[in-house]
Amino acid sequence: MKEAKTIRIKYFTDKIEKLAYIGGKSDWIDLRCAQETEMKAGEFKLIPLGVAMQLPEGYEAHIVPRSSTFKNFGIIQTNHMGVIDETYCGDNDQWYMPAYALRDTKICVNDRICQFRIMEHQPEILFKEAQELGNENRGGLGSTGKA
């Protein structure tokens, strides 16, 4: 069993539920809208998530929409995945979801709109050039799963 990591967290509002890790179900942690947000189709906004965190040394957070976010709110995350490293940990370094609305929408305080997990930084990588890789071809991009 892996050792639990401690993350110091600052809340910018008392109107959102406190973050919780639910072991055995998913290792992704839901993040909530911290300010009522109305968006018109075609509009971009940074939606405040109401938290700042001090991640463990050598870790980064990956933020992605929840699977129901588009269905429920008609928004997409503009950078598709946000990456926050452990140096973004100041008292005013609130986390945000950069969102683009595909329809008019209203997101209420405490609505779960995205999720995150932490990952260790990638190790240093060295590239070694080769004329051939010597492995079997898989059939080209997008070829798996065809009947």
Coordinates of N, CA, C and O in Angstrom, one line a residue:
M1 N 0.8 -1.2 0.0 CA 0.0 0.0 0.0 C 0.9 1.2 0.0 O 1.8 1.3 0.7
K2 N 0.5 2.2 -0.8 CA 1.3 3.4 -1.0 C 1.1 4.3 0.2 O 0.0 4.4 0.8
E3 N 2.2 5.1 0.6 CA 2.1 6.0 1.7 C 1.2 7.2 1.3 O 1.3 7.7 0.2
A4 N 0.3 7.6 2.2 CA -0.5 8.8 2.0 C 0.3 10.1 1.9 O 1.3 10.2 2.6
K5 N 0.0 11.0 1.0 CA 0.6 12.2 0.9 C -0.2 13.3 1.5 O -1.4 13.3 1.5
T6 N 0.4 14.3 2.1 CA -0.2 15.4 2.8 C -0.2 16.6 1.9 O 0.9 17.0 1.4
I7 N -1.4 17.2 1.7 CA -1.5 18.4 0.9 C -2.1 19.5 1.8 O -3.2 19.4 2.3
R8 N -1.3 20.6 2.0 CA -1.9 21.8 2.7 C -2.8 22.5 1.8 O -2.5 22.7 0.6
I9 N -4.0 22.9 2.3 CA -5.0 23.5 1.4 C -5.6 24.8 2.1 O -5.8 24.8 3.3
K10 N -5.8 25.8 1.3 CA -6.4 27.0 1.7 C -7.7 27.2 1.0 O -7.7 27.0 -0.2
Y11 N -8.8 27.4 1.7 CA -10.1 27.7 1.1 C -10.3 29.2 1.0 O -10.1 29.9 1.9
F12 N -10.8 29.6 -0.2 CA -11.2 31.0 -0.4 C -12.6 31.3 0.0 O -13.0 32.5 -0.1
T13 N -13.4 30.3 0.3 CA -14.8 30.5 0.6 C -15.2 29.4 1.5 O -14.7 28.3 1.4
D14 N -16.2 29.6 2.3 CA -16.8 28.6 3.1 C -18.1 28.0 2.5 O -18.8 27.3 3.1
K15 N -18.4 28.4 1.3 CA -19.6 28.0 0.6 C -19.5 26.8 -0.2 O -20.4 26.3 -0.8
I16 N -18.2 26.2 -0.3 CA -18.0 24.9 -1.1 C -17.7 23.9 0.0 O -17.2 24.1 1.0
E17 N -18.1 22.6 -0.4 CA -17.7 21.5 0.5 C -16.2 21.3 0.5 O -15.5 21.6 -0.5
K18 N -15.7 20.9 1.6 CA -14.3 20.6 1.8 C -13.9 19.4 0.9 O -14.7 18.5 0.7
L19 N -12.7 19.4 0.4 CA -12.2 18.3 -0.5 C -12.1 17.1 0.4 O -11.7 17.2 1.6
A20 N -12.3 16.0 -0.3 CA -12.2 14.7 0.4 C -11.7 13.6 -0.6 O -12.1 13.6 -1.7
Y21 N -10.8 12.8 -0.1 CA -10.3 11.6 -0.9 C -11.2 10.5 -0.5 O -11.3 10.1 0.7
I22 N -11.8 9.8 -1.5 CA -12.7 8.7 -1.3 C -12.0 7.5 -1.8 O -12.0 7.1 -2.9
G23 N -11.3 6.8 -0.9 CA -10.5 5.6 -1.2 C -11.4 4.5 -1.7 O -12.5 4.3 -1.2
G24 N -10.8 3.7 -2.6 CA -11.5 2.5 -3.1 C -12.5 2.8 -4.2 O -13.1 1.9 -4.8
K25 N -12.9 4.1 -4.5 CA -13.9 4.4 -5.5 C -13.2 5.0 -6.7 O -13.3 4.5 -7.8
S26 N -12.4 6.0 -6.5 CA -11.6 6.7 -7.5 C -10.5 7.5 -6.9 O -10.7 8.0 -5.8
D27 N -9.4 7.6 -7.5 CA -8.4 8.4 -6.9 C -8.4 9.9 -7.5 O -7.5 10.7 -7.2
W28 N -9.4 10.2 -8.2 CA -9.7 11.6 -8.7 C -10.5 12.3 -7.6 O -11.4 11.7 -7.0
I29 N -10.2 13.6 -7.4 CA -10.9 14.4 -6.3 C -11.6 15.5 -7.0 O -11.1 16.3 -7.8
D30 N -12.9 15.6 -6.7 CA -13.8 16.6 -7.3 C -13.4 18.0 -6.8 O -13.1 18.2 -5.7
L31 N -13.5 19.0 -7.8 CA -13.4 20.4 -7.5 C -14.7 21.1 -7.8 O -15.4 20.7 -8.7
R32 N -15.0 22.1 -7.1 CA -16.3 22.8 -7.2 C -16.2 24.2 -7.6 O -15.2 24.9 -7.3
C33 N -17.2 24.7 -8.2 CA -17.3 26.1 -8.6 C -17.5 26.9 -7.3 O -18.3 26.6 -6.4
A34 N -16.7 27.9 -7.1 CA -16.6 28.7 -5.9 C -17.4 30.0 -6.0 O -17.6 30.8 -5.1
Q35 N -17.9 30.4 -7.2 CA -18.6 31.6 -7.5 C -19.6 31.4 -8.5 O -19.3 30.8 -9.6
E36 N -20.9 31.8 -8.3 CA -21.9 31.7 -9.3 C -21.4 32.2 -10.6 O -20.9 33.4 -10.6
T37 N -21.6 31.4 -11.6 CA -21.0 31.8 -12.9 C -22.1 31.6 -14.0 O -22.6 30.5 -14.2
E38 N -22.4 32.7 -14.7 CA -23.2 32.6 -15.9 C -22.4 32.9 -17.1 O -21.6 33.8 -17.1
M39 N -22.6 32.1 -18.2 CA -21.9 32.2 -19.4 C -22.8 32.1 -20.6 O -23.8 31.3 -20.6
K40 N -22.6 32.9 -21.6 CA -23.3 32.8 -22.9 C -22.5 32.0 -23.8 O -21.3 31.8 -23.7
A41 N -23.2 31.4 -24.8 CA -22.6 30.5 -25.8 C -21.5 31.3 -26.4 O -21.7 32.5 -26.8
G42 N -20.3 30.7 -26.5 CA -19.1 31.4 -27.1 C -18.3 32.2 -26.2 O -17.3 32.8 -26.6
E43 N -18.6 32.2 -24.9 CA -17.9 33.0 -23.9 C -16.9 32.2 -23.2 O -17.1 31.0 -22.9
F44 N -15.8 32.8 -22.9 CA -14.7 32.2 -22.1 C -14.7 32.8 -20.7 O -14.8 34.1 -20.6
K45 N -14.5 32.0 -19.7 CA -14.2 32.5 -18.3 C -13.3 31.6 -17.5 O -13.3 30.4 -17.8
L46 N -12.6 32.2 -16.6 CA -11.8 31.4 -15.6 C -12.8 31.2 -14.4 O -13.1 32.2 -13.8
I47 N -13.2 30.0 -14.2 CA -14.1 29.7 -13.1 C -13.3 29.4 -11.8 O -12.5 28.5 -11.8
P48 N -13.4 30.2 -10.8 CA -12.7 30.0 -9.5 C -13.1 28.7 -8.9 O -14.3 28.4 -8.8
L49 N -12.1 28.0 -8.4 CA -12.4 26.7 -7.7 C -12.3 26.8 -6.2 O -12.5 25.8 -5.5
G50 N -12.0 27.9 -5.7 CA -12.0 28.2 -4.3 C -10.9 27.6 -3.4 O -11.1 27.6 -2.2
V51 N -9.9 27.1 -4.0 CA -8.8 26.5 -3.3 C -7.4 26.9 -3.8 O -7.3 27.2 -5.0
A52 N -6.5 26.9 -2.9 CA -5.0 26.9 -3.2 C -4.4 25.8 -2.4 O -4.9 25.4 -1.4
M53 N -3.4 25.2 -3.0 CA -2.8 24.0 -2.3 C -1.3 24.1 -2.4 O -0.7 24.6 -3.3
Q54 N -0.7 23.5 -1.4 CA 0.8 23.2 -1.4 C 1.0 21.7 -1.7 O 0.8 20.9 -0.8
L55 N 1.3 21.4 -2.9 CA 1.5 20.0 -3.3 C 2.8 19.5 -2.7 O 3.7 20.2 -2.5
P56 N 2.9 18.2 -2.6 CA 4.2 17.6 -2.1 C 5.3 17.9 -3.1 O 5.0 17.9 -4.3
E57 N 6.5 18.0 -2.6 CA 7.7 18.2 -3.4 C 7.8 17.1 -4.5 O 7.6 15.9 -4.2
G58 N 8.0 17.5 -5.7 CA 8.1 16.5 -6.8 C 6.8 16.0 -7.4 O 6.8 15.1 -8.2
Y59 N 5.7 16.7 -7.1 CA 4.4 16.3 -7.6 C 3.7 17.5 -8.3 O 4.0 18.6 -8.1
E60 N 2.8 17.1 -9.2 CA 2.0 18.1 -9.9 C 0.5 17.6 -9.9 O 0.3 16.4 -9.8
A61 N -0.4 18.6 -10.1 CA -1.8 18.2 -10.1 C -2.2 18.3 -11.6 O -1.9 19.2 -12.3
H62 N -3.0 17.3 -12.0 CA -3.7 17.3 -13.3 C -5.2 17.5 -13.1 O -5.8 16.8 -12.4
I63 N -5.7 18.6 -13.8 CA -7.1 19.0 -13.6 C -7.8 18.7 -15.0 O -7.3 19.2 -16.0
V64 N -8.9 18.0 -14.9 CA -9.7 17.7 -16.1 C -11.2 17.8 -15.7 O -11.6 17.8 -14.6
P65 N -12.1 18.0 -16.7 CA -13.5 18.1 -16.5 C -14.0 16.7 -15.9 O -13.4 15.7 -16.2
R66 N -15.1 16.8 -15.2 CA -15.8 15.5 -14.8 C -16.5 15.0 -16.0 O -16.7 15.8 -17.0
S67 N -16.8 13.7 -16.1 CA -17.5 13.2 -17.2 C -18.8 13.8 -17.5 O -19.3 13.8 -18.6
S68 N -19.5 14.3 -16.5 CA -20.8 14.9 -16.7 C -20.8 16.5 -16.9 O -21.8 17.1 -17.1
T69 N -19.6 17.1 -16.9 CA -19.5 18.5 -17.0 C -20.1 19.1 -18.3 O -20.9 20.0 -18.2
F70 N -19.8 18.5 -19.4 CA -20.4 19.0 -20.7 C -21.9 18.8 -20.7 O -22.6 19.7 -21.1
K71 N -22.3 17.6 -20.3 CA -23.8 17.3 -20.4 C -24.5 18.2 -19.4 O -25.6 18.8 -19.8
N72 N -24.0 18.5 -18.2 CA -24.7 19.3 -17.3 C -24.6 20.8 -17.5 O -25.6 21.5 -17.2
F73 N -23.5 21.3 -18.0 CA -23.3 22.7 -18.0 C -22.9 23.2 -19.4 O -22.9 24.5 -19.6
G74 N -22.6 22.4 -20.4 CA -22.3 22.8 -21.8 C -21.0 23.6 -21.9 O -20.9 24.4 -22.8
I75 N -20.1 23.3 -21.0 CA -18.8 23.9 -21.0 C -17.7 22.9 -21.3 O -17.9 21.7 -21.0
I76 N -16.6 23.3 -21.9 CA -15.4 22.5 -22.1 C -14.2 23.2 -21.5 O -14.2 24.4 -21.4
Q77 N -13.3 22.5 -21.0 CA -12.0 23.1 -20.5 C -11.1 23.4 -21.6 O -10.8 22.6 -22.5
T78 N -10.8 24.7 -21.8 CA -10.1 25.2 -23.0 C -8.7 24.6 -23.2 O -8.3 24.4 -24.3
N79 N -8.0 24.2 -22.1 CA -6.7 23.6 -22.3 C -6.7 22.1 -22.2 O -5.7 21.5 -22.2
H80 N -7.9 21.6 -22.1 CA -8.2 20.1 -22.0 C -7.7 19.4 -20.8 O -8.3 18.5 -20.3
M81 N -6.5 19.8 -20.3 CA -6.0 19.3 -19.0 C -5.1 20.4 -18.4 O -4.2 20.9 -19.1
G82 N -5.4 20.8 -17.2 CA -4.6 21.8 -16.6 C -3.5 21.1 -15.8 O -3.7 20.0 -15.2
V83 N -2.3 21.7 -15.7 CA -1.2 21.2 -14.9 C -0.8 22.2 -14.0 O -0.4 23.3 -14.4
I84 N -0.8 21.9 -12.7 CA -0.3 22.8 -11.6 C 0.8 22.2 -10.9 O 0.7 21.1 -10.4
D85 N 2.0 22.8 -10.9 CA 3.1 22.2 -10.2 C 3.2 22.7 -8.8 O 2.5 23.6 -8.4
E86 N 4.1 22.1 -8.0 CA 4.2 22.4 -6.6 C 4.7 23.8 -6.3 O 4.6 24.3 -5.2
T87 N 5.2 24.5 -7.3 CA 5.6 25.9 -7.0 C 4.5 26.9 -7.0 O 4.6 28.0 -6.6
Y88 N 3.3 26.5 -7.6 CA 2.1 27.4 -7.5 C 1.4 27.2 -6.2 O 0.4 26.4 -6.1
C89 N 1.9 27.8 -5.2 CA 1.4 27.5 -3.8 C 1.3 28.7 -2.9 O 1.3 28.6 -1.7
G90 N 1.3 29.9 -3.5 CA 1.2 31.1 -2.7 C -0.2 31.3 -2.1 O -1.2 30.6 -2.5
D91 N -0.3 32.2 -1.2 CA -1.6 32.4 -0.5 C -2.7 32.9 -1.5 O -3.9 32.7 -1.2
N92 N -2.4 33.5 -2.6 CA -3.4 33.9 -3.5 C -3.4 33.1 -4.8 O -4.0 33.5 -5.8
D93 N -2.7 32.0 -4.8 CA -2.6 31.1 -6.0 C -3.8 30.2 -6.1 O -3.7 29.0 -6.1
Q94 N -5.0 30.8 -6.2 CA -6.3 30.1 -6.3 C -6.3 29.3 -7.6 O -5.8 29.7 -8.7
W95 N -6.9 28.1 -7.6 CA -7.0 27.2 -8.8 C -8.3 27.7 -9.5 O -9.3 28.1 -8.9
Y96 N -8.2 27.6 -10.9 CA -9.3 28.0 -11.7 C -9.5 26.9 -12.8 O -8.6 26.2 -13.2
M97 N -10.7 26.9 -13.4 CA -10.9 26.1 -14.6 C -11.2 27.0 -15.7 O -12.1 27.8 -15.7
P98 N -10.3 27.0 -16.7 CA -10.6 27.8 -17.9 C -11.7 27.2 -18.8 O -11.5 26.1 -19.3
A99 N -12.8 27.9 -18.9 CA -14.0 27.2 -19.5 C -14.5 28.0 -20.7 O -14.5 29.3 -20.7
Y100 N -15.0 27.3 -21.7 CA -15.6 27.9 -22.9 C -17.0 27.3 -23.0 O -17.2 26.0 -22.9
A101 N -18.0 28.2 -23.1 CA -19.4 27.7 -23.1 C -19.9 27.5 -24.6 O -19.7 28.3 -25.4
L102 N -20.4 26.3 -24.8 CA -21.0 26.0 -26.1 C -22.5 26.3 -26.1 O -23.1 26.2 -27.2
R103 N -23.1 26.6 -25.0 CA -24.5 27.0 -24.9 C -24.6 27.9 -23.7 O -23.7 28.0 -22.8
D104 N -25.7 28.7 -23.6 CA -25.9 29.5 -22.4 C -26.0 28.6 -21.2 O -26.6 27.6 -21.2
T105 N -25.3 29.0 -20.1 CA -25.3 28.1 -18.9 C -25.2 28.9 -17.6 O -24.8 30.1 -17.6
K106 N -25.6 28.3 -16.6 CA -25.4 28.8 -15.2 C -24.8 27.7 -14.4 O -25.3 26.6 -14.3
I107 N -23.7 28.1 -13.7 CA -23.0 27.1 -12.8 C -23.1 27.7 -11.4 O -22.7 28.9 -11.2
C108 N -23.7 27.0 -10.5 CA -23.9 27.4 -9.1 C -22.7 27.1 -8.2 O -21.9 26.2 -8.5
V109 N -22.6 27.9 -7.2 CA -21.6 27.6 -6.1 C -21.8 26.2 -5.6 O -22.9 25.8 -5.4
N110 N -20.7 25.5 -5.5 CA -20.6 24.1 -5.0 C -20.9 23.1 -6.1 O -20.8 21.9 -5.8
D111 N -21.3 23.5 -7.3 CA -21.4 22.5 -8.4 C -20.1 21.9 -8.7 O -19.1 22.6 -8.8
R112 N -20.0 20.5 -8.8 CA -18.8 19.8 -9.1 C -18.6 20.0 -10.6 O -19.4 19.5 -11.4
I113 N -17.5 20.6 -11.0 CA -17.3 20.9 -12.5 C -16.0 20.2 -13.0 O -15.9 20.1 -14.2
C114 N -15.0 19.9 -12.1 CA -13.8 19.3 -12.6 C -13.2 18.4 -11.5 O -13.8 18.3 -10.4
Q115 N -12.1 17.8 -11.8 CA -11.5 16.9 -10.8 C -10.0 16.9 -11.0 O -9.5 17.3 -12.1
F116 N -9.3 16.5 -10.0 CA -7.8 16.4 -10.1 C -7.3 15.2 -9.4 O -7.9 14.5 -8.6
R117 N -6.0 14.9 -9.8 CA -5.2 13.9 -9.1 C -3.8 14.4 -9.1 O -3.5 15.3 -9.9
I118 N -2.9 13.9 -8.3 CA -1.5 14.3 -8.3 C -0.7 13.2 -8.8 O -1.0 12.0 -8.7
M119 N 0.4 13.6 -9.5 CA 1.3 12.7 -10.2 C 2.7 13.1 -9.9 O 3.0 14.3 -9.8
E120 N 3.6 12.1 -9.8 CA 5.0 12.5 -9.7 C 5.5 13.1 -11.0 O 5.0 12.7 -12.0
H121 N 6.4 14.0 -10.8 CA 7.0 14.6 -12.0 C 7.7 13.5 -12.9 O 8.2 12.5 -12.3
Q122 N 7.7 13.7 -14.1 CA 8.3 12.8 -15.1 C 9.8 12.7 -14.8 O 10.4 13.8 -14.6
P123 N 10.4 11.6 -14.8 CA 11.9 11.5 -14.6 C 12.6 12.1 -15.8 O 12.0 12.3 -16.9
E124 N 13.9 12.5 -15.6 CA 14.7 12.9 -16.7 C 14.7 11.9 -17.8 O 14.8 10.7 -17.6
I125 N 14.6 12.3 -19.1 CA 14.6 11.4 -20.2 C 15.7 11.7 -21.2 O 16.0 12.8 -21.5
L126 N 16.4 10.6 -21.6 CA 17.4 10.7 -22.6 C 16.8 10.1 -23.9 O 16.3 9.0 -23.8
F127 N 17.0 10.7 -25.1 CA 16.6 10.2 -26.3 C 17.7 9.6 -27.1 O 18.8 10.2 -27.2
K128 N 17.6 8.4 -27.6 CA 18.6 7.7 -28.3 C 18.1 7.4 -29.7 O 17.1 6.6 -29.9
E129 N 18.7 8.0 -30.7 CA 18.2 7.8 -32.1 C 18.5 6.4 -32.6 O 19.5 5.8 -32.3
A130 N 17.5 5.9 -33.4 CA 17.7 4.5 -33.9 C 17.1 4.5 -35.3 O 16.1 5.2 -35.6
Q131 N 17.7 3.7 -36.2 CA 17.1 3.6 -37.6 C 15.9 2.7 -37.6 O 15.0 2.9 -38.4
E132 N 15.8 1.8 -36.7 CA 14.7 0.8 -36.6 C 14.4 0.6 -35.1 O 15.4 0.6 -34.3
L133 N 13.2 0.4 -34.7 CA 12.8 0.1 -33.4 C 12.8 -1.4 -33.1 O 12.9 -1.9 -32.0
G134 N 12.5 -2.2 -34.2 CA 12.6 -3.7 -34.1 C 11.3 -4.3 -33.4 O 11.4 -5.4 -32.9
N135 N 10.2 -3.6 -33.4 CA 9.0 -4.1 -32.8 C 7.9 -4.3 -33.9 O 8.0 -3.7 -35.0
E136 N 6.9 -5.1 -33.6 CA 5.8 -5.4 -34.5 C 5.0 -4.1 -34.6 O 4.7 -3.4 -33.7
N137 N 4.5 -3.8 -35.9 CA 3.7 -2.7 -36.1 C 2.3 -3.0 -35.6 O 1.8 -4.1 -35.8
R138 N 1.6 -2.0 -35.1 CA 0.2 -2.2 -34.6 C -0.9 -1.9 -35.6 O -2.0 -2.0 -35.4
G139 N -0.5 -1.4 -36.8 CA -1.5 -1.1 -37.8 C -1.8 0.3 -38.1 O -2.7 0.7 -38.8
G140 N -1.1 1.2 -37.5 CA -1.3 2.7 -37.7 C -2.2 3.3 -36.7 O -2.9 2.7 -36.0
L141 N -2.2 4.6 -36.7 CA -2.9 5.4 -35.7 C -4.4 5.2 -35.9 O -5.0 5.2 -37.0
G142 N -5.1 4.9 -34.8 CA -6.5 4.7 -34.8 C -7.0 3.3 -35.3 O -8.1 3.1 -35.6
S143 N -6.1 2.3 -35.3 CA -6.4 1.0 -35.9 C -6.9 0.0 -34.9 O -7.5 -1.0 -35.2
T144 N -6.7 0.3 -33.6 CA -7.2 -0.7 -32.6 C -8.7 -0.6 -32.4 O -9.3 0.5 -32.5
G145 N -9.3 -1.7 -32.1 CA -10.7 -1.7 -31.8 C -11.6 -1.8 -33.0 O -12.8 -1.9 -32.9
K146 N -11.0 -2.0 -34.2 CA -11.8 -2.2 -35.4 C -12.3 -3.7 -35.5 O -11.6 -4.6 -35.1
A147 N -13.5 -3.8 -35.9 CA -14.0 -5.2 -36.0 C -13.6 -5.9 -37.3 O -13.1 -5.3 -38.2

